[in-house]
Amino acid sequence: MRIHVEGRQALNGNWRPSGNPNAGLALLAASLLGEQPVVLHNMPRTASTLQQIELASWLGADIQFDQRSTLRVETRQLSRRTLGQDVLDHAGAILMIAPLLLRCRHIRLEIETPRSRLLTHLDALRDLGQDVLFLHGAVEIRAVTWRKREILLGSASVTATGIVLMLAATLGQETIIHNAASEPHVQELCRLLEAMGARVNGQGSNLLQVTGCSNPVGAETNIGPNHIEVASIAAIAALCGGRVTLRESRERDLRMVARVFDQFGIHLELEADTVFVPRHKQLTVRDRAGDVDLRVESAIWPGFPSDLIAIATVIASQARGTTLIHEKLFPNRLLFVDRLKAMGAQIVLCDPHRAIVVGPAPLYGSYMATPDIRAGLGMLAAALVADGHSTIDNAQAIEHHFGAVIGNLKELGAKIMVE
């Protein structure tokens, strides 16, 4: 997939964000916990959610997905108990461990080695008392119920938290989870589990107390807006000099983002369910932080999201001042800055986690390849801000996670052609 962009077009109009795809992945997995139907409204149509729907159907779920983005899931029984390596490589597939373990009681993960990204999940399962057996090329897990258990997650992993939550809501009677992830999509999973019969105290915090239920009931819920999409489009609108209103957003999910953007000179007007982006002219960093004017650091929720580091780097390239961008959570997410430098940005990559950006610097259209999902919208933002024509190759990464974002940008006035 290749995208052609003509930059420096003001964006104006209204935007309705799609549903949070990470919430969609987790809520779909939770829908398989019981036999009764679960209805999910505002399910986003992204490559990752469509893969999860296909996986759920392959496992035995009866699924109906209509044109209004409503997904109905009914799972009388699960017909498979093995997840192969090819399946586990898909985003969100690891979450299926929970319904499989509950419904089948004995499952098998076919993996060459317990990859590091799975260790937190497997450790959590053992801490819950599940029988985890490492074999050559596979891991076998047997379900064990419990009356009361307290565990500490090795890291605040969203998917590990999701698996533990689903099992605590169904296999356990009382469970306390320390160091739980608290992102908006984790909170949405908590609300669905409550609708299915469990009780979850501490939602939105890193300490969760779960009272389980033995027979999950049917439920219906609405998937909330994609806060990463909302923040990204707000930034792009401000950089392009237009006025955009993002409706059906969620103010409480954007507070830290709004604070960081404000330090760049991007002023968002937040209401309960609406974000208004007024027209901006020259952006100027306003808070000096030692040797640089501003430090932007990724952090676990409710800190500044790692998924917005690419967007923040593009903003920094256009704001007057010197900004230190520090990606604290993941390696190699700043390697895309070479593409920004090729467009004219003044950036020094200190190491794989830190970059110093001096702005403002005019950007010029260029050819670039999207390195990953997280950098995809950042590259698109740079192309929309740049003077001239840009080509983004391998742009399926953008569609993979943000679905209809390109079509919606065109409706706001962006000149984008897809081939």
Coordinates of C-alpha atoms in Angstrom, one line a residue:
M1 CA 0.0 0.0 0.0
R2 CA 1.4 3.4 -1.0
I3 CA 0.1 6.9 0.0
H4 CA 0.7 10.1 -2.0
V5 CA 0.3 13.3 0.0
E6 CA 0.3 17.0 -1.0
G7 CA 1.3 18.9 2.0
R8 CA 0.4 22.3 3.6
Q9 CA -3.4 21.9 3.3
A10 CA -5.4 23.3 6.2
L11 CA -7.8 20.8 7.7
N12 CA -11.3 22.0 8.8
G13 CA -14.5 20.2 9.9
N14 CA -15.8 17.6 12.2
W15 CA -14.2 14.3 13.1
R16 CA -15.8 11.2 14.8
P17 CA -13.0 8.9 16.0
S18 CA -13.2 5.2 15.5
G19 CA -13.4 2.7 18.4
N20 CA -10.3 1.8 20.3
P21 CA -8.8 -1.2 18.5
N22 CA -7.0 -2.4 21.7
A23 CA -10.3 -2.4 23.5
G24 CA -11.9 -4.3 20.6
L25 CA -9.2 -7.0 20.8
A26 CA -9.7 -7.5 24.6
L27 CA -13.5 -7.2 24.6
L28 CA -13.8 -9.8 21.8
A29 CA -11.6 -12.2 23.8
A30 CA -13.8 -11.6 26.9
S31 CA -16.9 -12.3 24.8
L32 CA -15.8 -15.9 24.5
L33 CA -15.8 -16.5 28.2
G34 CA -19.4 -17.5 28.4
E35 CA -22.1 -19.2 26.3
Q36 CA -24.5 -16.3 26.2
P37 CA -24.4 -13.6 23.5
V38 CA -22.2 -10.5 23.9
V39 CA -22.9 -7.4 21.8
L40 CA -20.1 -4.9 21.1
H41 CA -21.0 -1.6 19.5
N42 CA -18.5 0.7 17.7
M43 CA -16.1 -2.1 16.9
P44 CA -13.4 -0.6 14.7
R45 CA -12.6 -2.2 11.4
T46 CA -8.8 -2.5 11.4
A47 CA -6.6 -5.2 10.3
S48 CA -5.9 -6.3 13.9
T49 CA -9.5 -6.4 14.9
L50 CA -10.5 -8.3 11.7
Q51 CA -7.8 -10.8 12.4
Q52 CA -9.1 -11.2 16.0
I53 CA -12.7 -11.7 14.6
E54 CA -11.4 -14.4 12.2
L55 CA -9.5 -16.1 15.1
A56 CA -12.6 -16.1 17.3
S57 CA -14.6 -17.6 14.5
W58 CA -11.9 -20.3 14.0
L59 CA -12.0 -21.1 17.7
G60 CA -15.8 -21.8 17.5
A61 CA -17.6 -18.5 18.1
D62 CA -20.6 -17.5 16.0
I63 CA -20.1 -13.9 14.9
Q64 CA -22.2 -11.4 13.2
F65 CA -20.6 -8.0 12.2
D66 CA -23.0 -5.5 10.6
Q67 CA -22.3 -2.3 8.7
R68 CA -23.1 -0.2 11.8
S69 CA -19.9 -1.6 13.4
T70 CA -22.0 -3.7 15.9
L71 CA -20.4 -7.1 16.6
R72 CA -22.6 -9.9 18.1
V73 CA -20.7 -12.9 19.5
E74 CA -22.2 -16.2 20.7
T75 CA -20.0 -19.1 21.7
R76 CA -21.8 -22.3 22.6
Q77 CA -18.5 -24.2 22.7
L78 CA -14.9 -23.7 21.7
S79 CA -13.7 -26.4 19.2
R80 CA -10.0 -25.9 19.5
R81 CA -7.5 -25.8 22.4
T82 CA -4.2 -25.1 20.6
L83 CA -2.7 -21.8 19.5
G84 CA 0.2 -22.1 17.0
Q85 CA 3.1 -19.7 16.6
D86 CA 1.5 -18.2 13.4
V87 CA -1.6 -17.4 15.4
L88 CA 0.3 -16.0 18.5
D89 CA 2.2 -13.6 16.3
H90 CA -1.1 -11.7 15.6
A91 CA -1.9 -8.6 17.7
G92 CA -4.2 -9.6 20.6
A93 CA -4.2 -13.3 19.9
I94 CA -2.5 -13.9 23.3
L95 CA -5.6 -12.7 25.0
M96 CA -7.5 -15.8 23.7
I97 CA -5.6 -17.8 26.4
A98 CA -8.2 -16.7 29.0
P99 CA -11.4 -18.0 27.3
L100 CA -9.6 -21.1 26.0
L101 CA -8.3 -22.0 29.5
L102 CA -11.7 -21.3 31.1
R103 CA -13.7 -23.3 28.6
C104 CA -11.3 -26.1 27.6
R105 CA -9.4 -26.4 31.0
H106 CA -6.3 -27.6 29.1
I107 CA -4.6 -25.7 26.3
R108 CA -1.4 -25.8 24.3
L109 CA 0.7 -22.9 22.9
E110 CA 3.0 -24.1 20.1
I111 CA 6.1 -21.8 20.4
E112 CA 9.7 -22.6 19.6
T113 CA 10.9 -20.8 22.8
P114 CA 9.0 -18.8 25.5
R115 CA 9.7 -15.4 23.9
S116 CA 10.4 -12.6 26.3
R117 CA 7.1 -10.9 25.5
L118 CA 5.2 -13.9 26.8
L119 CA 7.2 -14.4 30.0
T120 CA 5.2 -11.9 32.0
H121 CA 2.0 -13.6 30.9
L122 CA 3.2 -17.1 31.7
D123 CA 4.6 -16.0 35.1
A124 CA 1.3 -14.4 35.9
L125 CA -0.5 -17.6 35.1
R126 CA 1.8 -19.6 37.4
D127 CA 1.2 -17.0 40.1
L128 CA -2.5 -17.5 39.7
G129 CA -1.9 -21.2 40.4
Q130 CA -2.3 -22.5 36.9
D131 CA -0.2 -25.5 35.9
V132 CA 2.3 -24.3 33.3
L133 CA 4.5 -26.9 31.7
F134 CA 7.3 -26.1 29.3
L135 CA 7.9 -28.7 26.7
H136 CA 10.1 -28.8 23.6
G137 CA 8.5 -26.4 21.2
A138 CA 5.4 -25.9 23.3
V139 CA 3.8 -24.7 26.5
E140 CA 0.9 -26.6 28.1
I141 CA -1.4 -24.9 30.6
R142 CA -4.1 -26.5 32.8
A143 CA -6.8 -24.5 34.6
V144 CA -7.0 -24.5 38.4
T145 CA -9.6 -22.6 40.3
W146 CA -8.8 -20.6 43.5
R147 CA -10.6 -19.1 46.5
K148 CA -8.3 -16.2 47.2
R149 CA -5.1 -15.1 45.6
E150 CA -2.9 -12.0 45.4
I151 CA -0.3 -11.5 42.6
L152 CA 2.2 -8.9 41.5
L153 CA 2.6 -8.6 37.7
G154 CA 6.2 -8.4 36.6
S155 CA 5.4 -5.4 34.4
A156 CA 2.3 -3.4 33.8
S157 CA 1.5 -5.2 30.6
V158 CA -1.8 -4.5 29.0
T159 CA -2.3 -8.0 27.6
A160 CA -1.0 -9.8 30.8
T161 CA -3.4 -7.6 32.8
G162 CA -6.2 -8.6 30.4
I163 CA -5.6 -12.3 30.7
V164 CA -5.4 -12.2 34.5
L165 CA -8.5 -10.0 34.7
M166 CA -10.5 -12.5 32.6
L167 CA -9.4 -15.5 34.6
A168 CA -9.9 -13.7 37.9
A169 CA -13.4 -12.9 36.8
T170 CA -14.3 -16.5 36.1
L171 CA -11.9 -19.0 37.7
G172 CA -11.2 -17.2 41.0
Q173 CA -13.4 -16.1 43.8
E174 CA -11.3 -13.2 45.1
T175 CA -8.1 -11.9 43.4
I176 CA -5.9 -8.9 44.1
I177 CA -3.7 -7.7 41.2
H178 CA -0.8 -5.4 41.9
N179 CA 1.0 -3.5 39.1
A180 CA -1.9 -3.8 36.7
A181 CA -2.1 -1.8 33.6
S182 CA -4.7 1.0 33.7
E183 CA -5.1 2.2 30.1
P184 CA -8.5 3.1 28.8
H185 CA -8.9 -0.2 27.1
V186 CA -8.1 -2.1 30.3
Q187 CA -10.9 0.0 32.0
E188 CA -13.3 -1.0 29.2
L189 CA -12.5 -4.6 29.8
C190 CA -13.2 -4.2 33.5
R191 CA -16.6 -2.7 32.7
L192 CA -17.5 -5.5 30.3
L193 CA -16.5 -8.2 32.9
E194 CA -18.7 -6.4 35.5
A195 CA -21.6 -6.5 33.0
M196 CA -21.0 -10.2 32.6
G197 CA -21.3 -10.8 36.4
A198 CA -17.9 -10.1 38.0
R199 CA -17.0 -7.2 40.3
V200 CA -13.8 -5.1 39.7
N201 CA -12.8 -2.5 42.2
G202 CA -9.9 0.0 41.5
Q203 CA -10.7 0.6 37.9
G204 CA -8.3 3.1 36.4
S205 CA -5.6 2.3 39.0
N206 CA -2.7 -0.1 39.2
L207 CA -4.4 -2.1 42.0
L208 CA -7.4 -4.2 41.1
Q209 CA -9.6 -6.3 43.3
V210 CA -11.7 -8.8 41.4
T211 CA -14.6 -10.9 42.7
G212 CA -15.3 -13.6 40.2
C213 CA -18.5 -15.3 38.9
S214 CA -18.7 -18.9 37.9
N215 CA -21.1 -18.4 35.0
P216 CA -20.5 -15.3 32.9
V217 CA -23.8 -13.9 31.5
G218 CA -24.5 -12.1 28.2
A219 CA -23.8 -8.4 28.0
E220 CA -23.8 -5.4 25.7
T221 CA -21.4 -2.5 25.7
N222 CA -20.1 0.4 23.5
I223 CA -16.4 0.5 22.7
G224 CA -14.9 3.9 23.5
P225 CA -13.0 6.2 21.2
N226 CA -9.4 5.6 20.2
H227 CA -7.6 8.2 22.3
I228 CA -4.4 7.8 20.2
E229 CA -6.3 8.6 17.1
V230 CA -8.0 11.6 18.7
A231 CA -4.7 13.0 19.9
S232 CA -2.9 12.4 16.6
I233 CA -5.6 14.1 14.5
A234 CA -5.7 17.1 17.0
A235 CA -2.0 17.5 16.5
I236 CA -2.2 17.2 12.8
A237 CA -5.0 19.8 12.6
A238 CA -3.0 22.2 14.8
L239 CA 0.1 21.7 12.6
C240 CA -1.8 22.3 9.4
G241 CA -3.4 25.5 10.7
G242 CA -7.1 24.5 10.5
R243 CA -10.1 24.2 12.9
V244 CA -11.3 20.8 13.7
T245 CA -13.9 19.5 16.2
L246 CA -13.5 15.9 17.4
R247 CA -16.8 14.7 18.6
E248 CA -17.6 11.6 20.7
S249 CA -14.1 11.8 22.3
R250 CA -13.4 11.3 25.9
E251 CA -11.8 14.2 27.9
R252 CA -10.5 12.1 30.7
D253 CA -8.4 10.0 28.4
L254 CA -6.6 13.1 27.0
R255 CA -5.6 15.1 30.1
M256 CA -1.9 14.2 30.0
V257 CA -1.7 14.6 26.2
A258 CA -3.4 18.0 26.4
R259 CA -0.8 19.1 29.1
V260 CA 2.1 18.1 26.9
F261 CA 0.6 19.6 23.8
D262 CA 0.0 22.8 25.7
Q263 CA 3.8 23.0 26.4
F264 CA 4.4 23.0 22.7
G265 CA 1.9 25.8 22.2
I266 CA -1.0 23.5 21.0
H267 CA -4.1 24.5 23.0
L268 CA -6.9 22.0 22.9
E269 CA -10.3 22.9 24.2
L270 CA -11.6 19.9 26.1
E271 CA -15.2 19.2 27.1
A272 CA -16.7 15.9 28.4
D273 CA -17.1 14.3 24.9
T274 CA -15.7 16.9 22.5
V275 CA -12.2 18.2 21.6
F276 CA -11.9 21.5 19.7
V277 CA -8.7 22.4 17.9
P278 CA -8.6 26.2 17.1
R279 CA -6.4 27.6 14.4
H280 CA -2.8 27.8 15.5
K281 CA 0.0 30.0 14.0
Q282 CA 3.6 29.7 15.2
L283 CA 4.1 27.1 18.0
T284 CA 6.5 28.0 20.7
V285 CA 7.7 25.8 23.6
R286 CA 6.8 27.7 26.8
D287 CA 8.5 25.8 29.7
R288 CA 12.2 25.6 29.9
A289 CA 13.6 22.4 31.5
G290 CA 17.3 22.7 32.2
D291 CA 19.5 22.4 29.1
V292 CA 16.5 22.1 26.8
D293 CA 13.3 24.0 26.6
L294 CA 11.1 20.9 27.0
R295 CA 11.4 17.2 27.9
V296 CA 8.8 14.8 26.6
E297 CA 9.0 11.3 28.1
S298 CA 6.8 8.3 27.5
A299 CA 5.4 6.6 30.6
I300 CA 3.0 3.9 31.5
W301 CA -0.6 5.1 31.8
P302 CA -1.7 7.7 32.9
G303 CA 1.6 9.1 31.6
F304 CA 2.3 10.3 28.0
P305 CA 1.6 7.3 25.7
S306 CA 4.5 5.7 23.9
D307 CA 2.3 5.5 20.8
L308 CA 2.3 9.3 20.6
I309 CA 6.1 9.7 20.7
A310 CA 6.3 9.9 16.9
I311 CA 3.6 12.6 16.7
A312 CA 5.4 14.5 19.5
T313 CA 8.6 14.4 17.6
V314 CA 6.9 15.9 14.5
I315 CA 5.3 18.6 16.7
A316 CA 8.8 19.4 18.2
S317 CA 10.2 19.9 14.7
Q318 CA 7.7 22.7 14.1
A319 CA 7.7 24.4 17.5
R320 CA 10.2 27.1 18.3
G321 CA 12.6 25.8 20.9
T322 CA 14.7 22.7 21.8
T323 CA 12.9 19.5 22.9
L324 CA 14.3 16.3 24.3
I325 CA 12.2 13.3 23.3
H326 CA 12.8 10.4 25.6
E327 CA 11.2 7.0 24.7
K328 CA 11.5 5.2 28.0
L329 CA 9.4 2.2 27.5
F330 CA 10.4 0.5 24.2
P331 CA 13.6 0.3 22.1
N332 CA 14.0 1.4 18.5
R333 CA 10.8 3.6 18.3
L334 CA 12.9 6.7 17.5
L335 CA 14.7 5.2 14.5
F336 CA 12.1 6.8 12.2
V337 CA 13.7 10.2 12.9
D338 CA 16.1 9.6 10.0
R339 CA 13.1 10.0 7.7
L340 CA 12.2 13.3 9.4
K341 CA 15.8 14.5 9.0
A342 CA 15.6 13.7 5.3
M343 CA 12.6 16.0 5.1
G344 CA 14.6 18.8 6.7
A345 CA 13.9 18.4 10.5
Q346 CA 16.8 19.3 12.8
I347 CA 17.2 16.2 15.0
V348 CA 20.1 14.6 16.8
L349 CA 19.5 11.0 17.7
C350 CA 21.4 10.6 20.9
D351 CA 20.7 6.8 21.3
P352 CA 17.8 4.5 20.5
H353 CA 15.8 6.1 23.3
R354 CA 16.5 9.8 23.1
A355 CA 16.5 12.5 20.4
I356 CA 17.0 16.3 20.6
V357 CA 14.8 18.2 18.2
V358 CA 15.4 21.9 17.4
G359 CA 12.5 23.8 15.8
P360 CA 11.0 25.2 13.8
A361 CA 12.5 23.7 10.7
P362 CA 10.6 23.7 7.3
L363 CA 9.8 20.2 6.1
Y364 CA 9.9 19.2 2.4
G365 CA 8.1 16.4 0.6
S366 CA 10.0 13.2 0.4
Y367 CA 9.8 9.4 -0.2
M368 CA 9.6 7.3 3.0
A369 CA 8.6 3.8 4.1
T370 CA 6.6 3.4 7.2
P371 CA 8.8 1.4 9.7
D372 CA 6.0 0.3 12.1
I373 CA 2.5 1.0 13.3
R374 CA 3.5 3.6 15.9
A375 CA 5.6 5.7 13.5
G376 CA 2.9 5.5 10.7
L377 CA 0.7 8.4 11.8
G378 CA 3.8 10.4 12.6
M379 CA 5.1 10.0 9.1
L380 CA 1.7 10.9 7.7
A381 CA 1.6 14.0 9.9
A382 CA 5.0 15.1 8.6
A383 CA 3.9 14.6 5.0
L384 CA 0.8 16.7 5.7
V385 CA 2.9 19.5 7.2
A386 CA 5.6 19.4 4.5
D387 CA 5.9 21.6 1.5
G388 CA 5.4 19.6 -1.7
H389 CA 4.7 16.0 -2.5
S390 CA 5.4 13.0 -0.3
T391 CA 5.1 9.3 -0.9
I392 CA 4.7 6.9 2.0
D393 CA 5.4 3.3 1.1
N394 CA 4.4 0.2 3.1
A395 CA 1.6 2.3 4.5
Q396 CA -0.6 -0.7 5.4
A397 CA 0.8 -0.2 8.9
I398 CA -1.4 2.9 9.2
E399 CA -4.5 1.1 7.9
H400 CA -3.7 -1.9 10.2
H401 CA -4.2 0.1 13.4
F402 CA -6.2 3.2 12.4
G403 CA -8.7 1.9 9.7
A404 CA -10.5 4.7 8.0
V405 CA -8.2 7.5 9.2
I406 CA -7.0 8.3 5.6
G407 CA -10.5 8.7 4.2
N408 CA -11.5 10.9 7.2
L409 CA -8.5 13.1 6.7
K410 CA -9.5 13.6 3.0
E411 CA -13.0 14.7 4.2
L412 CA -11.3 17.4 6.3
G413 CA -9.4 18.7 3.3
A414 CA -6.2 16.7 3.1
K415 CA -4.9 15.8 -0.4
I416 CA -4.2 12.1 -0.1
M417 CA -4.2 9.4 -2.8
V418 CA -3.9 5.7 -2.0
E419 CA -2.7 3.1 -4.4

